[in-house]
Short mmCIF file of C-alpha atoms in Angstrom, two decimals:
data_model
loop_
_atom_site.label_atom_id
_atom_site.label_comp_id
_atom_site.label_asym_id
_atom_site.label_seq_id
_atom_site.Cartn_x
_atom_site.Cartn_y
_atom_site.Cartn_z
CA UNK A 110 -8.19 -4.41 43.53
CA UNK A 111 -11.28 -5.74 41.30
CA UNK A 112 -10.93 -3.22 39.49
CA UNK A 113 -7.47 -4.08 38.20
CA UNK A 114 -8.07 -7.68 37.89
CA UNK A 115 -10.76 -6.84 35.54
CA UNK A 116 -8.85 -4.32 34.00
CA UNK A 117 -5.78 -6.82 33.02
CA UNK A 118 -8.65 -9.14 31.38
CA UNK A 119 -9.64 -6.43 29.32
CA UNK A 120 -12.92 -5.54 31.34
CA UNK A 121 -13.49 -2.14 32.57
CA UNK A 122 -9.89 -1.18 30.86
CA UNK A 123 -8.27 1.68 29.07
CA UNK A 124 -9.53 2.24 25.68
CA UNK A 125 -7.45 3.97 22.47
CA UNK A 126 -9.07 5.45 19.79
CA UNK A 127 -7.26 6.95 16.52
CA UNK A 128 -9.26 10.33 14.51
CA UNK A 129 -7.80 10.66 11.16
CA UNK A 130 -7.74 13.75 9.98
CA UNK A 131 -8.36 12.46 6.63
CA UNK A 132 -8.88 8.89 5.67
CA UNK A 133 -7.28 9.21 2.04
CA UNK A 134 -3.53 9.91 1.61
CA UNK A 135 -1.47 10.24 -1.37
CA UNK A 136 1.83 8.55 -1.52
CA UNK A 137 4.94 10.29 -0.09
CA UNK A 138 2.49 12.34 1.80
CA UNK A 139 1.83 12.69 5.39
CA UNK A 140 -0.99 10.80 7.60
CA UNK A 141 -2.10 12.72 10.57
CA UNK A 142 -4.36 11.83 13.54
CA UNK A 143 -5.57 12.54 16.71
CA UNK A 144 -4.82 9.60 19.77
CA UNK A 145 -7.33 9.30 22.31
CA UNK A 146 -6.88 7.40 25.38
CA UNK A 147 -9.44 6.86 28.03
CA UNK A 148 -8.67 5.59 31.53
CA UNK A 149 -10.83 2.64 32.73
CA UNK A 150 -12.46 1.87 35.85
CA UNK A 151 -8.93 1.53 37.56
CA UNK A 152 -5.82 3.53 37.53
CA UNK A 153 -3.22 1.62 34.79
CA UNK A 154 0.32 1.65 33.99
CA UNK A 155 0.89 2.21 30.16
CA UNK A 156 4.54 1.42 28.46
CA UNK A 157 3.38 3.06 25.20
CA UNK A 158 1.07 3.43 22.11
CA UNK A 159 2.32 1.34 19.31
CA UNK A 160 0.97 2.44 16.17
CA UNK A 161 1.94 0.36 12.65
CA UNK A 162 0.62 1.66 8.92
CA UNK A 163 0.09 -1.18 7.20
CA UNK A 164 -0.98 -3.37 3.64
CA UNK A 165 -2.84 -5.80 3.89
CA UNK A 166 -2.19 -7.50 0.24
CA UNK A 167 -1.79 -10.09 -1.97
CA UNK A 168 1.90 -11.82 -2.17
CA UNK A 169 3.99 -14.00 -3.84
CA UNK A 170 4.61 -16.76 -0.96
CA UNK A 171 6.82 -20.20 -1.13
CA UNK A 172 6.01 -22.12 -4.81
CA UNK A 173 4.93 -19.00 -6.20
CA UNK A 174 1.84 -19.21 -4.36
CA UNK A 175 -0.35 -16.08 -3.29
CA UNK A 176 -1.48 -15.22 0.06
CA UNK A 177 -2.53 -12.76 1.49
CA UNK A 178 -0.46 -10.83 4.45
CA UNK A 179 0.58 -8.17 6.25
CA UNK A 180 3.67 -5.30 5.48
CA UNK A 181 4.62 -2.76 7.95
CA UNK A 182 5.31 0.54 5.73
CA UNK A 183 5.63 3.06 8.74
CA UNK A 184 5.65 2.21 12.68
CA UNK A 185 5.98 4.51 15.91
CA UNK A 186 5.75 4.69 19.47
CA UNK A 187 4.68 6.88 22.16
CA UNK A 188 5.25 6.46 25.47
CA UNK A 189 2.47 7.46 28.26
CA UNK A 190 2.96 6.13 31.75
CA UNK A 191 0.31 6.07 34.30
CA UNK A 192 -3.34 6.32 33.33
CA UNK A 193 -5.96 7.38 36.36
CA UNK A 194 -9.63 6.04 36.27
CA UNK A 195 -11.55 8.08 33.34
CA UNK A 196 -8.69 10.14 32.52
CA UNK A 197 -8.69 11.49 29.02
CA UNK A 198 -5.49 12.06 27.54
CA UNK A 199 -5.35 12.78 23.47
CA UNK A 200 -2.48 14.04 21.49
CA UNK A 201 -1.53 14.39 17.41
CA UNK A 202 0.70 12.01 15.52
CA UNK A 203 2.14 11.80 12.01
CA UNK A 204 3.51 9.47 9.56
CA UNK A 205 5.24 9.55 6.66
CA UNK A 206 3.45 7.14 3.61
CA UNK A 207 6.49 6.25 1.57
CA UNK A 208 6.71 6.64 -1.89
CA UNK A 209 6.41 3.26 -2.68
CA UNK A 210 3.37 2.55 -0.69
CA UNK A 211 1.10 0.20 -2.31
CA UNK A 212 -2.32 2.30 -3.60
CA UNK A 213 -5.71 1.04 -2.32
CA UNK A 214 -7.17 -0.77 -5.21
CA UNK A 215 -8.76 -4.36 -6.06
CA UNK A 216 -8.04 -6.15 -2.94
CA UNK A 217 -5.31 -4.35 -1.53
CA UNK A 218 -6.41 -2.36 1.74
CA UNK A 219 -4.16 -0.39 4.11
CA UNK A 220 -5.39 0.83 7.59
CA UNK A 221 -3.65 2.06 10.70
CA UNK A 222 -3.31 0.07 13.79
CA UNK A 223 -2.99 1.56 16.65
CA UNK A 224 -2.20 -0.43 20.11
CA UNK A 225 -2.03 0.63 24.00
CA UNK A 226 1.36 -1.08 25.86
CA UNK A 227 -0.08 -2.27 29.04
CA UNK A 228 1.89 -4.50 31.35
CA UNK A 229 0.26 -7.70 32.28
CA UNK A 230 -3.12 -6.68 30.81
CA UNK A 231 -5.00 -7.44 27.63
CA UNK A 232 -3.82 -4.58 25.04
CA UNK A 233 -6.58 -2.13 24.03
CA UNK A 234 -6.23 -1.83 19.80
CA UNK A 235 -8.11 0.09 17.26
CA UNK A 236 -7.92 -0.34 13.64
CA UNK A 237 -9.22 2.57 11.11
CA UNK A 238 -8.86 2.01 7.15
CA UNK A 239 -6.73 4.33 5.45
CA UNK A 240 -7.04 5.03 1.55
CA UNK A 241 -3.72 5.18 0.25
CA UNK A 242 -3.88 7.44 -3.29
CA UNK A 243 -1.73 7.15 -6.27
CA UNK A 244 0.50 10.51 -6.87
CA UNK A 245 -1.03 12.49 -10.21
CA UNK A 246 1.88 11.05 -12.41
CA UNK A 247 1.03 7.56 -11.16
CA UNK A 248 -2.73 8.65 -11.87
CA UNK A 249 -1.21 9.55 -15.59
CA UNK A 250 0.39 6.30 -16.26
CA UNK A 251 -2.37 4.00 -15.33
CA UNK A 252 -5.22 5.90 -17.37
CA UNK A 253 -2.65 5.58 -19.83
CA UNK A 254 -2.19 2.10 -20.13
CA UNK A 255 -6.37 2.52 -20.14
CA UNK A 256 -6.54 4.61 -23.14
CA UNK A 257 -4.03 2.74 -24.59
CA UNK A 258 -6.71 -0.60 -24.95
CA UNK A 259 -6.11 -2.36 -21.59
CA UNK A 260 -8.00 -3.22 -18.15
CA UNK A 261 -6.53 -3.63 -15.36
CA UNK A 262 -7.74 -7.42 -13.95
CA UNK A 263 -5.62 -7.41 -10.71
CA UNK A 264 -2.85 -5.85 -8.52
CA UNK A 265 -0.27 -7.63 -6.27
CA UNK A 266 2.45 -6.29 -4.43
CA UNK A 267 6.05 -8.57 -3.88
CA UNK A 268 7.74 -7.98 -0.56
CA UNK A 269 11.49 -8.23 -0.18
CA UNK A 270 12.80 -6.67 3.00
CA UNK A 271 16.31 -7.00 1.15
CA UNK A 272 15.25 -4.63 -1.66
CA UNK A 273 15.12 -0.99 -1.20
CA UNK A 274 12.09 -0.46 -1.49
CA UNK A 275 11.12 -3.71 -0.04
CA UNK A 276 7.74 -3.52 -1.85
CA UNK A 277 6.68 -3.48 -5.20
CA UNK A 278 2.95 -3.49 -6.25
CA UNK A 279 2.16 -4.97 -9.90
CA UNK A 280 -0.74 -3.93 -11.58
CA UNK A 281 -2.04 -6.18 -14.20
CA UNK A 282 -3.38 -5.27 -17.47
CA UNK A 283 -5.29 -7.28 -20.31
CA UNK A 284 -6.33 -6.12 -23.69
CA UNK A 285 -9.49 -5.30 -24.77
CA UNK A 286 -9.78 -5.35 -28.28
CA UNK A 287 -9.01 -8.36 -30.99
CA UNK A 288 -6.19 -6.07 -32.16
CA UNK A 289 -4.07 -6.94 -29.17
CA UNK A 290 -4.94 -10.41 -29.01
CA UNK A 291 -0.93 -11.63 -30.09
CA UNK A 292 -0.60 -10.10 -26.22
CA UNK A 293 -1.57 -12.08 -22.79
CA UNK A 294 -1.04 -9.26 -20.36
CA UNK A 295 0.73 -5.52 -19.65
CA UNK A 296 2.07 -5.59 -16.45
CA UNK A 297 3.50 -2.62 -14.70
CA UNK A 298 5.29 -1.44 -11.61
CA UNK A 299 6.49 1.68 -9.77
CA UNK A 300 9.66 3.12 -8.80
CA UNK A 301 10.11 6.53 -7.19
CA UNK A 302 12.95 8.67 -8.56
CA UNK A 303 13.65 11.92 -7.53
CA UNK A 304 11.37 14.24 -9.80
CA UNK A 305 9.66 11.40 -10.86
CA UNK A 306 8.65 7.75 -10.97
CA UNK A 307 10.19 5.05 -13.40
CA UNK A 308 7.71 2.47 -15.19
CA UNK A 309 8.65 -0.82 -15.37
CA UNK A 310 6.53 -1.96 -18.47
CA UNK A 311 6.18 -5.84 -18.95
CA UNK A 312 4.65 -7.56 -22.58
CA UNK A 313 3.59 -11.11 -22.13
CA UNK A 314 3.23 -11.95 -25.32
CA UNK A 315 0.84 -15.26 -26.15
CA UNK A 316 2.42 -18.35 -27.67
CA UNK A 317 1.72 -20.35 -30.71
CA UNK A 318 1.81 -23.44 -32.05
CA UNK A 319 5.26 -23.05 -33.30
CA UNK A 320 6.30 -20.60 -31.10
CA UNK A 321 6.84 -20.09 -27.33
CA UNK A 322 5.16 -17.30 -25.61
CA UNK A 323 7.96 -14.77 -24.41
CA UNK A 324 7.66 -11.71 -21.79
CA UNK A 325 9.63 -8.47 -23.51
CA UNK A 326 10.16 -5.69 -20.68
CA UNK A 327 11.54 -2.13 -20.79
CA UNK A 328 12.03 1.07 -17.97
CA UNK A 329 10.07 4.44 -18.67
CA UNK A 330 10.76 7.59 -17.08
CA UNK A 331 8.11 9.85 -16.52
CA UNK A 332 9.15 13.21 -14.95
CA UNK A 333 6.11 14.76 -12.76
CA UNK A 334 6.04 18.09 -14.39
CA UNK A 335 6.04 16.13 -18.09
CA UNK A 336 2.84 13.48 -16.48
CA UNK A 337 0.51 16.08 -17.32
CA UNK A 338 1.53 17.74 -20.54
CA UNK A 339 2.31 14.63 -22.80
CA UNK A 340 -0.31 12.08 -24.46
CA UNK A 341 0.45 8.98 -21.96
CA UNK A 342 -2.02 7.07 -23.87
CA UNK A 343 -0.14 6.84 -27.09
CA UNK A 344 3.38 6.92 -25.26
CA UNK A 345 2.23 3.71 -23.42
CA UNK A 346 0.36 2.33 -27.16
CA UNK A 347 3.98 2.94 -28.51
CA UNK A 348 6.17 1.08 -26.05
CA UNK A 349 3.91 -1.70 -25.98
CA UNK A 350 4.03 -2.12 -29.51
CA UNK A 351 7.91 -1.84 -29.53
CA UNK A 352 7.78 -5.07 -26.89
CA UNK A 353 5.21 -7.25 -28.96
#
């Protein structure tokens, strides 16, 4: 009886632990670990494991202000059922990282959360990082927009659980030489299309003293098997310098 009335305050209780088999992922790919549950000091009832891939990101909030937050891009369950005292259970599980996952880069982190169902008790969790990778044509764009004079300065993602895909990450782009200086930022985005990815490409063009700074924007396809056999630095150089 101690035992269990330690156990539901989270003393002496079952413990979860997710292995990933690898800690990096690329996007539309599969994330596979191993779930390891260890009884505790008393036999316990457990609903389920609960296990969420998320973001944790910048977003647009209310007023157009930024916070940071949470967004669920995958979530399962397992159910278990009784745990004895120091029984060791472990079984594989997969996911599915959508193609519009948001990359790990600048501040934006991702990591898998993984949490035991157990009635009346304090819920074991675990929490292991999980480098989400950009596919090799998203790889091809944004060394393009590189080579094309511009460094990236921040990334952001906008959540809309109306819009399919409810995310969006931005990745935001200033120039580097005096030739671009006309230009305030390159902004760009990722869709996934079948075969490929389409490029939403944003100028923000500066102002003047006469006249108004103005954002100029236009949709790129780029086919995966073209990402690697075209110039995407000076494909990039020329659409930016059709939006100036």
């Amino acid at each position: 009886m101690f035992g269990k009335v330690l156990s539901s305050l989270g003393i002496g209780g079952a413990t979860v632990d997710a292995v990933l088999e690898s800690s990096d992922v690329e996007v539309g790919r599969i994330l596979r670990a191993e779930i390891r549950i260890e009884g505790g000091t008393a036999r316990q009832e457990i609903r389920s494991v609960d296990l969420e891939l998320a973001t944790r990101c910048l977003v647009e909030g209310p007023g157009d202000r930024k916070i940071h937050s949470d967004i669920i891009l995958a979530a399962g369950r397992v159910e278990i059922g009784a745990v004895d005292a120091g029984e060791e259970l472990s079984f594989p599980i997969e996911m599915h990282v959508p193609d519009s996952a948001p990359i790990s880069i600048g501040s934006t982190r991702s990591f898998l959360r993984t949490r035991l169902d157990v009635p009346g008790a304090v819920d074991p969790k675990d929490e292991d990082l999980v480098n989400i990778l950009p596919s090799p044509t998203m790889t091809a764009v944004l060394q393009g927009v590189q080579e094309a004079g511009f460094r990236l300065v921040e990334t952001e993602v906008e959540y809309d659980r109306r819009r399919v895909p409810p995310f969006v990450q931005e990745f935001d782009f200033r120039p580097t030489g005096l030739g671009d200086f006309g230009i305030e930022e390159v902004e760009i985005s990722f869709v996934p299309v079948s075969g490929g990815v389409e490029v939403l490409l944003t100028v923000d063009n500066r102002g003047g003293f006469f006249l108004a700074g103005r954002e100029k924007t236009a949709r790129i396809r780029v086919d995966h098997a073209e990402a690697a056999r075209v110039d995407m630095g000076r494909e990039l150089r020329r659409a930016i310098e059709r939006l100036r």
